[in-house]
């Protein structure tokens, strides 16, 4: 906002190496070096949380709408029929003479993965795991990294993680109802 340049949100924190030292800086800052107000992209922390939350919600709504269209495409490259109709015979292509099968353009698994990716951007533990994978010599302990992150950044991260966790819980993609097991393994002696 302050410099009118667009920047990517890098996550909760990013680490910089200078010589042999590693330092952590907030990921909630403008990537433009000449920006006068780099922290929180020129906003106050609470305003930044609202803006990021609204933008993430808007993107999630687009992904949910894309999944909700239930568009299918024929996997045969010569046909490539795109439709929202479903054959009574299952995933058979509706185009006359085509022997291909229909595939979802945007599946529930893809939507779930997208939601998990958004959550990973704000999850401090996940960001730390990514940091430990890229460091060659002994990583800085998690407690020390977490102490170096400001209270506002932690509050923003926790609020965003909680919101995204609620979205993931609504989808229930990775949840198997216990009733499924009782139906599958029901005692047949009755």
Short mmCIF file of C-alpha atoms in Angstrom, two decimals, residues 4 7 11 17 20 37 40 42 51 54 67 70 83-84 105 114 136 155 165 182 190:
data_model
loop_
_atom_site.label_atom_id
_atom_site.label_comp_id
_atom_site.label_asym_id
_atom_site.label_seq_id
_atom_site.Cartn_x
_atom_site.Cartn_y
_atom_site.Cartn_z
CA UNK A 4 1.96 0.82 -4.58
CA UNK A 7 4.44 -8.22 -3.24
CA UNK A 11 4.70 -16.67 5.23
CA UNK A 17 21.74 -15.30 5.67
CA UNK A 20 27.54 -17.34 8.63
CA UNK A 37 6.74 1.50 5.44
CA UNK A 40 2.68 -5.01 7.38
CA UNK A 42 2.21 -0.03 5.36
CA UNK A 51 -7.07 -7.10 4.63
CA UNK A 54 -10.57 -10.68 3.28
CA UNK A 67 -15.26 -26.84 -7.41
CA UNK A 70 -18.65 -29.67 -11.04
CA UNK A 83 -19.55 -30.34 -19.55
CA UNK A 84 -21.44 -30.23 -16.27
CA UNK A 105 -11.58 -30.31 -13.70
CA UNK A 114 -5.42 -25.48 -1.77
CA UNK A 136 22.71 -27.11 6.17
CA UNK A 155 -1.60 -13.10 16.74
CA UNK A 165 -8.86 -24.58 10.15
CA UNK A 182 -20.07 -49.82 11.83
CA UNK A 190 -28.12 -60.63 13.77
#
